[in-house]
């Protein structure tokens, strides 16, 4: 009976790790997409970086430590970059909706 519980615990651990890695990868993709969208000047919505941070934290707690930390760091950088792009602090990226053509 103990062998069956150890197999179930092992499967649960692997499933948590897989779910954590998937969350982190989605967070990394959202944060990277936020950089790209802000650089193109299409949008300055900060929610992509915030969701990237949240998914990184979730992935970190599910066991994907390195990917979780990377997702949090990239999400934080994306939030700051998008905020700077929205105020015109990034050279070459015009703030959206200010009529600078």
mmCIF file of N, CA, C and O in Angstrom:
data_model
loop_
_atom_site.group_PDB
_atom_site.id
_atom_site.type_symbol
_atom_site.label_atom_id
_atom_site.label_comp_id
_atom_site.label_asym_id
_atom_site.label_seq_id
_atom_site.Cartn_x
_atom_site.Cartn_y
_atom_site.Cartn_z
ATOM 1 N N UNK A 1 0.817 -1.191 0.000
ATOM 2 C CA UNK A 1 0.000 0.000 0.000
ATOM 3 C C UNK A 1 0.861 1.256 0.000
ATOM 4 O O UNK A 1 0.503 2.241 -0.607
ATOM 5 N N UNK A 2 2.001 1.217 0.656
ATOM 6 C CA UNK A 2 2.864 2.388 0.705
ATOM 7 C C UNK A 2 3.491 2.677 -0.648
ATOM 8 O O UNK A 2 3.754 3.819 -0.971
ATOM 9 N N UNK A 3 3.730 1.655 -1.449
ATOM 10 C CA UNK A 3 4.288 1.878 -2.771
ATOM 11 C C UNK A 3 3.308 2.645 -3.642
ATOM 12 O O UNK A 3 3.703 3.502 -4.422
ATOM 13 N N UNK A 4 2.028 2.347 -3.520
ATOM 14 C CA UNK A 4 1.024 3.054 -4.312
ATOM 15 C C UNK A 4 0.943 4.523 -3.921
ATOM 16 O O UNK A 4 0.792 5.386 -4.778
ATOM 17 N N UNK A 5 1.047 4.827 -2.645
ATOM 18 C CA UNK A 5 0.984 6.227 -2.219
ATOM 19 C C UNK A 5 2.225 6.988 -2.655
ATOM 20 O O UNK A 5 2.133 8.162 -2.988
ATOM 21 N N UNK A 6 3.378 6.340 -2.675
ATOM 22 C CA UNK A 6 4.584 7.029 -3.135
ATOM 23 C C UNK A 6 4.523 7.286 -4.635
ATOM 24 O O UNK A 6 5.015 8.311 -5.105
ATOM 25 N N UNK A 7 3.901 6.371 -5.385
ATOM 26 C CA UNK A 7 3.741 6.613 -6.818
ATOM 27 C C UNK A 7 2.769 7.758 -7.071
ATOM 28 O O UNK A 7 2.987 8.582 -7.956
ATOM 29 N N UNK A 8 1.709 7.820 -6.285
ATOM 30 C CA UNK A 8 0.740 8.900 -6.439
ATOM 31 C C UNK A 8 1.385 10.230 -6.072
ATOM 32 O O UNK A 8 1.197 11.238 -6.761
ATOM 33 N N UNK A 9 2.166 10.252 -4.989
ATOM 34 C CA UNK A 9 2.863 11.477 -4.595
ATOM 35 C C UNK A 9 3.857 11.906 -5.665
ATOM 36 O O UNK A 9 4.008 13.098 -5.938
ATOM 37 N N UNK A 10 4.546 10.947 -6.263
ATOM 38 C CA UNK A 10 5.489 11.264 -7.336
ATOM 39 C C UNK A 10 4.797 11.844 -8.554
ATOM 40 O O UNK A 10 5.280 12.787 -9.172
ATOM 41 N N UNK A 11 3.636 11.287 -8.894
ATOM 42 C CA UNK A 11 2.874 11.811 -10.028
ATOM 43 C C UNK A 11 2.335 13.203 -9.732
ATOM 44 O O UNK A 11 2.321 14.063 -10.611
ATOM 45 N N UNK A 12 1.880 13.416 -8.508
ATOM 46 C CA UNK A 12 1.384 14.744 -8.144
ATOM 47 C C UNK A 12 2.499 15.781 -8.216
ATOM 48 O O UNK A 12 2.288 16.903 -8.675
ATOM 49 N N UNK A 13 3.689 15.396 -7.774
ATOM 50 C CA UNK A 13 4.821 16.310 -7.829
ATOM 51 C C UNK A 13 5.201 16.650 -9.260
ATOM 52 O O UNK A 13 5.484 17.815 -9.584
ATOM 53 N N UNK A 14 5.187 15.647 -10.126
ATOM 54 C CA UNK A 14 5.504 15.897 -11.526
ATOM 55 C C UNK A 14 4.436 16.752 -12.197
ATOM 56 O O UNK A 14 4.740 17.613 -13.024
ATOM 57 N N UNK A 15 3.187 16.512 -11.842
ATOM 58 C CA UNK A 15 2.101 17.303 -12.403
ATOM 59 C C UNK A 15 2.190 18.761 -11.945
ATOM 60 O O UNK A 15 1.985 19.678 -12.743
ATOM 61 N N UNK A 16 2.498 18.974 -10.670
ATOM 62 C CA UNK A 16 2.674 20.341 -10.168
ATOM 63 C C UNK A 16 3.828 21.031 -10.873
ATOM 64 O O UNK A 16 3.729 22.204 -11.238
ATOM 65 N N UNK A 17 4.930 20.306 -11.067
ATOM 66 C CA UNK A 17 6.082 20.893 -11.743
ATOM 67 C C UNK A 17 5.746 21.242 -13.190
ATOM 68 O O UNK A 17 6.118 22.310 -13.683
ATOM 69 N N UNK A 18 5.033 20.359 -13.879
ATOM 70 C CA UNK A 18 4.641 20.624 -15.253
ATOM 71 C C UNK A 18 3.720 21.835 -15.333
ATOM 72 O O UNK A 18 3.897 22.715 -16.183
ATOM 73 N N UNK A 19 2.744 21.915 -14.440
ATOM 74 C CA UNK A 19 1.841 23.056 -14.416
ATOM 75 C C UNK A 19 2.599 24.347 -14.092
ATOM 76 O O UNK A 19 2.327 25.399 -14.682
ATOM 77 N N UNK A 20 3.557 24.273 -13.187
ATOM 78 C CA UNK A 20 4.372 25.442 -12.858
ATOM 79 C C UNK A 20 5.195 25.910 -14.042
ATOM 80 O O UNK A 20 5.298 27.109 -14.307
ATOM 81 N N UNK A 21 5.767 24.971 -14.780
ATOM 82 C CA UNK A 21 6.557 25.348 -15.956
ATOM 83 C C UNK A 21 5.685 25.958 -17.038
ATOM 84 O O UNK A 21 6.079 26.926 -17.689
ATOM 85 N N UNK A 22 4.489 25.416 -17.219
ATOM 86 C CA UNK A 22 3.575 25.976 -18.213
ATOM 87 C C UNK A 22 3.174 27.397 -17.818
ATOM 88 O O UNK A 22 3.170 28.305 -18.661
ATOM 89 N N UNK A 23 2.878 27.610 -16.552
ATOM 90 C CA UNK A 23 2.535 28.960 -16.071
ATOM 91 C C UNK A 23 3.685 29.931 -16.303
ATOM 92 O O UNK A 23 3.478 31.060 -16.756
ATOM 93 N N UNK A 24 4.891 29.492 -16.022
ATOM 94 C CA UNK A 24 6.053 30.360 -16.197
ATOM 95 C C UNK A 24 6.295 30.688 -17.666
ATOM 96 O O UNK A 24 6.622 31.826 -18.011
ATOM 97 N N UNK A 25 6.140 29.702 -18.530
ATOM 98 C CA UNK A 25 6.343 29.954 -19.952
ATOM 99 C C UNK A 25 5.293 30.912 -20.506
ATOM 100 O O UNK A 25 5.619 31.796 -21.308
ATOM 101 N N UNK A 26 4.055 30.773 -20.072
ATOM 102 C CA UNK A 26 3.015 31.712 -20.494
ATOM 103 C C UNK A 26 3.325 33.110 -19.956
ATOM 104 O O UNK A 26 3.167 34.109 -20.661
ATOM 105 N N UNK A 27 3.788 33.196 -18.725
ATOM 106 C CA UNK A 27 4.181 34.489 -18.158
ATOM 107 C C UNK A 27 5.331 35.127 -18.909
ATOM 108 O O UNK A 27 5.330 36.336 -19.158
ATOM 109 N N UNK A 28 6.315 34.313 -19.307
ATOM 110 C CA UNK A 28 7.437 34.837 -20.090
ATOM 111 C C UNK A 28 6.970 35.328 -21.457
ATOM 112 O O UNK A 28 7.416 36.375 -21.941
ATOM 113 N N UNK A 29 6.062 34.584 -22.078
ATOM 114 C CA UNK A 29 5.540 35.006 -23.381
ATOM 115 C C UNK A 29 4.736 36.302 -23.270
ATOM 116 O O UNK A 29 4.857 37.189 -24.130
ATOM 117 N N UNK A 30 3.939 36.431 -22.226
ATOM 118 C CA UNK A 30 3.169 37.667 -22.037
ATOM 119 C C UNK A 30 4.084 38.859 -21.796
ATOM 120 O O UNK A 30 3.870 39.941 -22.350
ATOM 121 N N UNK A 31 5.109 38.675 -20.996
ATOM 122 C CA UNK A 31 6.026 39.779 -20.713
ATOM 123 C C UNK A 31 6.803 40.175 -21.954
ATOM 124 O O UNK A 31 6.976 41.367 -22.235
ATOM 125 N N UNK A 32 7.255 39.196 -22.711
ATOM 126 C CA UNK A 32 7.972 39.491 -23.948
ATOM 127 C C UNK A 32 7.050 40.182 -24.944
ATOM 128 O O UNK A 32 7.463 41.128 -25.626
ATOM 129 N N UNK A 33 5.811 39.720 -25.014
ATOM 130 C CA UNK A 33 4.843 40.376 -25.884
ATOM 131 C C UNK A 33 4.581 41.814 -25.470
ATOM 132 O O UNK A 33 4.368 42.683 -26.318
ATOM 133 N N UNK A 34 4.599 42.077 -24.185
ATOM 134 C CA UNK A 34 4.442 43.446 -23.707
ATOM 135 C C UNK A 34 5.568 44.353 -24.174
ATOM 136 O O UNK A 34 5.341 45.499 -24.556
ATOM 137 N N UNK A 35 6.800 43.823 -24.149
ATOM 138 C CA UNK A 35 7.941 44.587 -24.674
ATOM 139 C C UNK A 35 7.752 44.901 -26.150
ATOM 140 O O UNK A 35 7.952 46.028 -26.594
ATOM 141 N N UNK A 36 7.369 43.892 -26.909
ATOM 142 C CA UNK A 36 7.231 44.061 -28.359
ATOM 143 C C UNK A 36 6.119 45.054 -28.680
ATOM 144 O O UNK A 36 6.302 45.951 -29.514
ATOM 145 N N UNK A 37 4.983 44.920 -28.029
ATOM 146 C CA UNK A 37 3.851 45.810 -28.296
ATOM 147 C C UNK A 37 4.186 47.240 -27.889
ATOM 148 O O UNK A 37 3.847 48.187 -28.600
ATOM 149 N N UNK A 38 4.876 47.422 -26.780
ATOM 150 C CA UNK A 38 5.251 48.777 -26.348
ATOM 151 C C UNK A 38 6.289 49.378 -27.290
ATOM 152 O O UNK A 38 6.250 50.577 -27.573
ATOM 153 N N UNK A 39 7.202 48.555 -27.794
ATOM 154 C CA UNK A 39 8.222 49.059 -28.718
ATOM 155 C C UNK A 39 7.592 49.477 -30.044
ATOM 156 O O UNK A 39 7.985 50.486 -30.630
ATOM 157 N N UNK A 40 6.622 48.718 -30.505
ATOM 158 C CA UNK A 40 5.941 49.070 -31.749
ATOM 159 C C UNK A 40 5.003 50.258 -31.579
ATOM 160 O O UNK A 40 4.541 50.828 -32.561
ATOM 161 N N UNK A 41 4.705 50.622 -30.352
ATOM 162 C CA UNK A 41 3.834 51.755 -30.082
ATOM 163 C C UNK A 41 2.372 51.438 -30.264
ATOM 164 O O UNK A 41 1.552 52.334 -30.400
ATOM 165 N N UNK A 42 2.011 50.171 -30.289
ATOM 166 C CA UNK A 42 0.624 49.779 -30.505
ATOM 167 C C UNK A 42 -0.215 49.904 -29.238
ATOM 168 O O UNK A 42 -1.396 50.200 -29.310
ATOM 169 N N UNK A 43 0.381 49.666 -28.090
ATOM 170 C CA UNK A 43 -0.370 49.720 -26.834
ATOM 171 C C UNK A 43 0.612 49.880 -25.682
ATOM 172 O O UNK A 43 1.765 49.496 -25.784
ATOM 173 N N UNK A 44 0.131 50.438 -24.604
ATOM 174 C CA UNK A 44 0.937 50.569 -23.395
ATOM 175 C C UNK A 44 0.180 49.996 -22.208
ATOM 176 O O UNK A 44 0.232 50.516 -21.100
ATOM 177 N N UNK A 45 -0.508 48.920 -22.438
ATOM 178 C CA UNK A 45 -1.293 48.277 -21.391
ATOM 179 C C UNK A 45 -0.355 47.510 -20.461
ATOM 180 O O UNK A 45 0.366 46.611 -20.894
ATOM 181 N N UNK A 46 -0.364 47.850 -19.196
ATOM 182 C CA UNK A 46 0.548 47.246 -18.226
ATOM 183 C C UNK A 46 0.107 45.871 -17.751
ATOM 184 O O UNK A 46 0.851 45.193 -17.057
ATOM 185 N N UNK A 47 -1.083 45.446 -18.121
ATOM 186 C CA UNK A 47 -1.616 44.207 -17.573
ATOM 187 C C UNK A 47 -0.855 42.977 -18.052
ATOM 188 O O UNK A 47 -0.817 41.972 -17.343
ATOM 189 N N UNK A 48 -0.242 43.012 -19.228
ATOM 190 C CA UNK A 48 0.525 41.859 -19.697
ATOM 191 C C UNK A 48 1.704 41.583 -18.772
ATOM 192 O O UNK A 48 1.976 40.429 -18.412
ATOM 193 N N UNK A 49 2.400 42.611 -18.358
ATOM 194 C CA UNK A 49 3.509 42.435 -17.420
ATOM 195 C C UNK A 49 3.043 41.997 -16.047
ATOM 196 O O UNK A 49 3.671 41.167 -15.398
ATOM 197 N N UNK A 50 1.915 42.544 -15.608
ATOM 198 C CA UNK A 50 1.385 42.168 -14.295
ATOM 199 C C UNK A 50 0.946 40.705 -14.267
ATOM 200 O O UNK A 50 1.194 39.987 -13.293
ATOM 201 N N UNK A 51 0.304 40.258 -15.331
ATOM 202 C CA UNK A 51 -0.101 38.855 -15.405
ATOM 203 C C UNK A 51 1.133 37.958 -15.508
ATOM 204 O O UNK A 51 1.173 36.866 -14.931
ATOM 205 N N UNK A 52 2.163 38.427 -16.218
ATOM 206 C CA UNK A 52 3.421 37.678 -16.287
ATOM 207 C C UNK A 52 4.057 37.510 -14.916
ATOM 208 O O UNK A 52 4.570 36.433 -14.585
ATOM 209 N N UNK A 53 3.998 38.553 -14.106
ATOM 210 C CA UNK A 53 4.519 38.474 -12.741
ATOM 211 C C UNK A 53 3.709 37.477 -11.914
ATOM 212 O O UNK A 53 4.275 36.629 -11.210
ATOM 213 N N UNK A 54 2.395 37.567 -12.010
ATOM 214 C CA UNK A 54 1.535 36.674 -11.228
ATOM 215 C C UNK A 54 1.737 35.213 -11.627
ATOM 216 O O UNK A 54 1.815 34.325 -10.770
ATOM 217 N N UNK A 55 1.848 34.949 -12.928
ATOM 218 C CA UNK A 55 2.080 33.574 -13.368
ATOM 219 C C UNK A 55 3.468 33.085 -12.959
ATOM 220 O O UNK A 55 3.657 31.905 -12.666
ATOM 221 N N UNK A 56 4.441 33.983 -12.925
ATOM 222 C CA UNK A 56 5.773 33.605 -12.454
ATOM 223 C C UNK A 56 5.777 33.230 -10.985
ATOM 224 O O UNK A 56 6.411 32.263 -10.578
ATOM 225 N N UNK A 57 5.043 33.980 -10.184
ATOM 226 C CA UNK A 57 4.932 33.662 -8.753
ATOM 227 C C UNK A 57 4.222 32.328 -8.557
ATOM 228 O O UNK A 57 4.653 31.491 -7.751
ATOM 229 N N UNK A 58 3.149 32.108 -9.320
ATOM 230 C CA UNK A 58 2.439 30.839 -9.232
ATOM 231 C C UNK A 58 3.339 29.676 -9.641
ATOM 232 O O UNK A 58 3.387 28.648 -8.967
ATOM 233 N N UNK A 59 4.066 29.845 -10.723
ATOM 234 C CA UNK A 59 4.983 28.801 -11.168
ATOM 235 C C UNK A 59 6.096 28.541 -10.164
ATOM 236 O O UNK A 59 6.507 27.396 -9.963
ATOM 237 N N UNK A 60 6.565 29.603 -9.523
ATOM 238 C CA UNK A 60 7.602 29.455 -8.507
ATOM 239 C C UNK A 60 7.103 28.598 -7.355
ATOM 240 O O UNK A 60 7.794 27.705 -6.875
ATOM 241 N N UNK A 61 5.870 28.858 -6.916
ATOM 242 C CA UNK A 61 5.321 28.090 -5.799
ATOM 243 C C UNK A 61 4.949 26.661 -6.199
ATOM 244 O O UNK A 61 4.848 25.793 -5.343
ATOM 245 N N UNK A 62 4.758 26.430 -7.480
ATOM 246 C CA UNK A 62 4.466 25.071 -7.939
ATOM 247 C C UNK A 62 5.737 24.257 -8.198
ATOM 248 O O UNK A 62 5.642 23.097 -8.545
ATOM 249 N N UNK A 63 6.903 24.874 -8.069
ATOM 250 C CA UNK A 63 8.139 24.116 -8.143
ATOM 251 C C UNK A 63 9.089 24.508 -9.246
ATOM 252 O O UNK A 63 10.221 24.031 -9.274
ATOM 253 N N UNK A 64 8.693 25.360 -10.166
ATOM 254 C CA UNK A 64 9.579 25.787 -11.248
ATOM 255 C C UNK A 64 10.331 27.028 -10.784
ATOM 256 O O UNK A 64 9.970 28.158 -11.104
ATOM 257 N N UNK A 65 11.373 26.817 -9.996
ATOM 258 C CA UNK A 65 12.048 27.929 -9.323
ATOM 259 C C UNK A 65 12.741 28.884 -10.296
ATOM 260 O O UNK A 65 12.533 30.097 -10.251
ATOM 261 N N UNK A 66 13.583 28.364 -11.184
ATOM 262 C CA UNK A 66 14.347 29.247 -12.085
ATOM 263 C C UNK A 66 13.445 29.944 -13.087
ATOM 264 O O UNK A 66 13.588 31.140 -13.325
ATOM 265 N N UNK A 67 12.526 29.200 -13.695
ATOM 266 C CA UNK A 67 11.608 29.818 -14.647
ATOM 267 C C UNK A 67 10.694 30.829 -13.958
ATOM 268 O O UNK A 67 10.365 31.873 -14.530
ATOM 269 N N UNK A 68 10.280 30.542 -12.748
ATOM 270 C CA UNK A 68 9.443 31.469 -12.005
ATOM 271 C C UNK A 68 10.161 32.774 -11.712
ATOM 272 O O UNK A 68 9.602 33.856 -11.883
ATOM 273 N N UNK A 69 11.402 32.659 -11.288
ATOM 274 C CA UNK A 69 12.189 33.870 -11.016
ATOM 275 C C UNK A 69 12.417 34.667 -12.301
ATOM 276 O O UNK A 69 12.308 35.902 -12.301
ATOM 277 N N UNK A 70 12.699 33.974 -13.391
ATOM 278 C CA UNK A 70 12.907 34.663 -14.664
ATOM 279 C C UNK A 70 11.629 35.350 -15.126
ATOM 280 O O UNK A 70 11.674 36.472 -15.640
ATOM 281 N N UNK A 71 10.502 34.707 -14.932
ATOM 282 C CA UNK A 71 9.228 35.293 -15.333
ATOM 283 C C UNK A 71 8.894 36.528 -14.497
ATOM 284 O O UNK A 71 8.398 37.522 -15.029
ATOM 285 N N UNK A 72 9.184 36.478 -13.217
ATOM 286 C CA UNK A 72 8.936 37.643 -12.358
ATOM 287 C C UNK A 72 9.846 38.801 -12.738
ATOM 288 O O UNK A 72 9.400 39.954 -12.847
ATOM 289 N N UNK A 73 11.105 38.519 -12.984
ATOM 290 C CA UNK A 73 12.056 39.575 -13.347
ATOM 291 C C UNK A 73 11.682 40.193 -14.692
ATOM 292 O O UNK A 73 11.654 41.422 -14.841
ATOM 293 N N UNK A 74 11.375 39.356 -15.683
ATOM 294 C CA UNK A 74 11.017 39.881 -16.997
ATOM 295 C C UNK A 74 9.683 40.618 -16.951
ATOM 296 O O UNK A 74 9.514 41.648 -17.607
ATOM 297 N N UNK A 75 8.735 40.137 -16.173
ATOM 298 C CA UNK A 75 7.460 40.832 -16.030
ATOM 299 C C UNK A 75 7.617 42.194 -15.384
ATOM 300 O O UNK A 75 6.986 43.169 -15.803
ATOM 301 N N UNK A 76 8.471 42.272 -14.371
ATOM 302 C CA UNK A 76 8.728 43.553 -13.719
ATOM 303 C C UNK A 76 9.399 44.533 -14.679
ATOM 304 O O UNK A 76 9.030 45.707 -14.748
ATOM 305 N N UNK A 77 10.374 44.038 -15.426
ATOM 306 C CA UNK A 77 11.033 44.886 -16.417
ATOM 307 C C UNK A 77 10.049 45.341 -17.487
ATOM 308 O O UNK A 77 10.102 46.487 -17.950
ATOM 309 N N UNK A 78 9.130 44.467 -17.882
ATOM 310 C CA UNK A 78 8.132 44.830 -18.893
ATOM 311 C C UNK A 78 7.195 45.910 -18.373
ATOM 312 O O UNK A 78 6.844 46.836 -19.107
ATOM 313 N N UNK A 79 6.790 45.816 -17.112
ATOM 314 C CA UNK A 79 5.915 46.838 -16.539
ATOM 315 C C UNK A 79 6.621 48.191 -16.535
ATOM 316 O O UNK A 79 6.044 49.212 -16.937
ATOM 317 N N UNK A 80 7.875 48.217 -16.111
ATOM 318 C CA UNK A 80 8.613 49.482 -16.097
ATOM 319 C C UNK A 80 8.854 50.014 -17.507
ATOM 320 O O UNK A 80 8.762 51.219 -17.757
ATOM 321 N N UNK A 81 9.151 49.125 -18.449
ATOM 322 C CA UNK A 81 9.380 49.551 -19.827
ATOM 323 C C UNK A 81 8.105 50.116 -20.440
ATOM 324 O O UNK A 81 8.130 51.150 -21.107
ATOM 325 N N UNK A 82 6.984 49.445 -20.217
ATOM 326 C CA UNK A 82 5.718 49.931 -20.779
ATOM 327 C C UNK A 82 5.301 51.248 -20.136
ATOM 328 O O UNK A 82 4.737 52.121 -20.801
ATOM 329 N N UNK A 83 5.566 51.396 -18.838
ATOM 330 C CA UNK A 83 5.251 52.667 -18.182
ATOM 331 C C UNK A 83 6.130 53.791 -18.724
ATOM 332 O O UNK A 83 5.651 54.912 -18.946
ATOM 333 N N UNK A 84 7.394 53.495 -18.964
ATOM 334 C CA UNK A 84 8.292 54.505 -19.528
ATOM 335 C C UNK A 84 7.907 54.831 -20.963
ATOM 336 O O UNK A 84 7.973 55.990 -21.385
ATOM 337 N N UNK A 85 7.488 53.840 -21.727
ATOM 338 C CA UNK A 85 7.079 54.083 -23.108
ATOM 339 C C UNK A 85 5.793 54.902 -23.162
ATOM 340 O O UNK A 85 5.610 55.715 -24.071
ATOM 341 N N UNK A 86 4.924 54.719 -22.189
ATOM 342 C CA UNK A 86 3.659 55.465 -22.202
ATOM 343 C C UNK A 86 3.851 56.939 -21.874
ATOM 344 O O UNK A 86 3.017 57.764 -22.234
ATOM 345 N N UNK A 87 4.942 57.271 -21.195
ATOM 346 C CA UNK A 87 5.200 58.674 -20.862
ATOM 347 C C UNK A 87 6.187 59.336 -21.807
ATOM 348 O O UNK A 87 6.480 60.514 -21.660
ATOM 349 N N UNK A 88 6.722 58.579 -22.762
ATOM 350 C CA UNK A 88 7.631 59.155 -23.735
ATOM 351 C C UNK A 88 9.084 59.172 -23.303
ATOM 352 O O UNK A 88 9.892 59.905 -23.877
ATOM 353 N N UNK A 89 9.454 58.387 -22.305
ATOM 354 C CA UNK A 89 10.834 58.372 -21.827
ATOM 355 C C UNK A 89 11.763 57.507 -22.671
ATOM 356 O O UNK A 89 12.974 57.609 -22.541
ATOM 357 N N UNK A 90 11.208 56.653 -23.524
ATOM 358 C CA UNK A 90 12.015 55.783 -24.370
ATOM 359 C C UNK A 90 12.214 56.490 -25.712
ATOM 360 O O UNK A 90 11.237 56.762 -26.418
ATOM 361 N N UNK A 91 13.446 56.812 -26.095
ATOM 362 C CA UNK A 91 13.675 57.481 -27.378
ATOM 363 C C UNK A 91 13.258 56.588 -28.547
ATOM 364 O O UNK A 91 13.550 55.405 -28.581
ATOM 365 N N UNK A 92 12.562 57.166 -29.487
ATOM 366 C CA UNK A 92 12.121 56.433 -30.665
ATOM 367 C C UNK A 92 10.763 55.787 -30.515
ATOM 368 O O UNK A 92 10.207 55.289 -31.482
ATOM 369 N N UNK A 93 10.217 55.774 -29.302
ATOM 370 C CA UNK A 93 8.891 55.214 -29.068
ATOM 371 C C UNK A 93 7.992 56.355 -28.618
ATOM 372 O O UNK A 93 8.133 56.874 -27.512
ATOM 373 N N UNK A 94 7.087 56.756 -29.516
ATOM 374 C CA UNK A 94 6.186 57.864 -29.186
ATOM 375 C C UNK A 94 5.074 57.375 -28.287
ATOM 376 O O UNK A 94 4.588 56.269 -28.457
ATOM 377 N N UNK A 95 4.681 58.195 -27.329
ATOM 378 C CA UNK A 95 3.560 57.810 -26.474
ATOM 379 C C UNK A 95 2.281 57.652 -27.289
ATOM 380 O O UNK A 95 2.029 58.435 -28.203
ATOM 381 N N UNK A 96 1.512 56.665 -26.983
ATOM 382 C CA UNK A 96 0.290 56.376 -27.718
ATOM 383 C C UNK A 96 -0.796 57.386 -27.379
ATOM 384 O O UNK A 96 -1.030 57.701 -26.231
ATOM 385 N N UNK A 97 -1.425 57.924 -28.417
ATOM 386 C CA UNK A 97 -2.566 58.806 -28.230
ATOM 387 C C UNK A 97 -2.250 60.249 -27.931
ATOM 388 O O UNK A 97 -3.120 61.003 -27.534
ATOM 389 N N UNK A 98 -0.994 60.676 -28.087
ATOM 390 C CA UNK A 98 -0.652 62.064 -27.800
ATOM 391 C C UNK A 98 -0.571 62.914 -29.069
ATOM 392 O O UNK A 98 -0.263 64.080 -28.994
ATOM 393 N N UNK A 99 -0.795 62.300 -30.211
ATOM 394 C CA UNK A 99 -0.816 63.065 -31.474
ATOM 395 C C UNK A 99 0.547 63.441 -31.994
ATOM 396 O O UNK A 99 0.668 64.405 -32.732
ATOM 397 N N UNK A 100 1.598 62.747 -31.603
ATOM 398 C CA UNK A 100 2.935 63.045 -32.104
ATOM 399 C C UNK A 100 3.161 62.270 -33.402
ATOM 400 O O UNK A 100 3.475 61.090 -33.382
ATOM 401 N N UNK A 101 2.990 62.899 -34.517
ATOM 402 C CA UNK A 101 3.215 62.225 -35.798
ATOM 403 C C UNK A 101 4.275 62.941 -36.580
ATOM 404 O O UNK A 101 4.447 64.074 -36.628
#
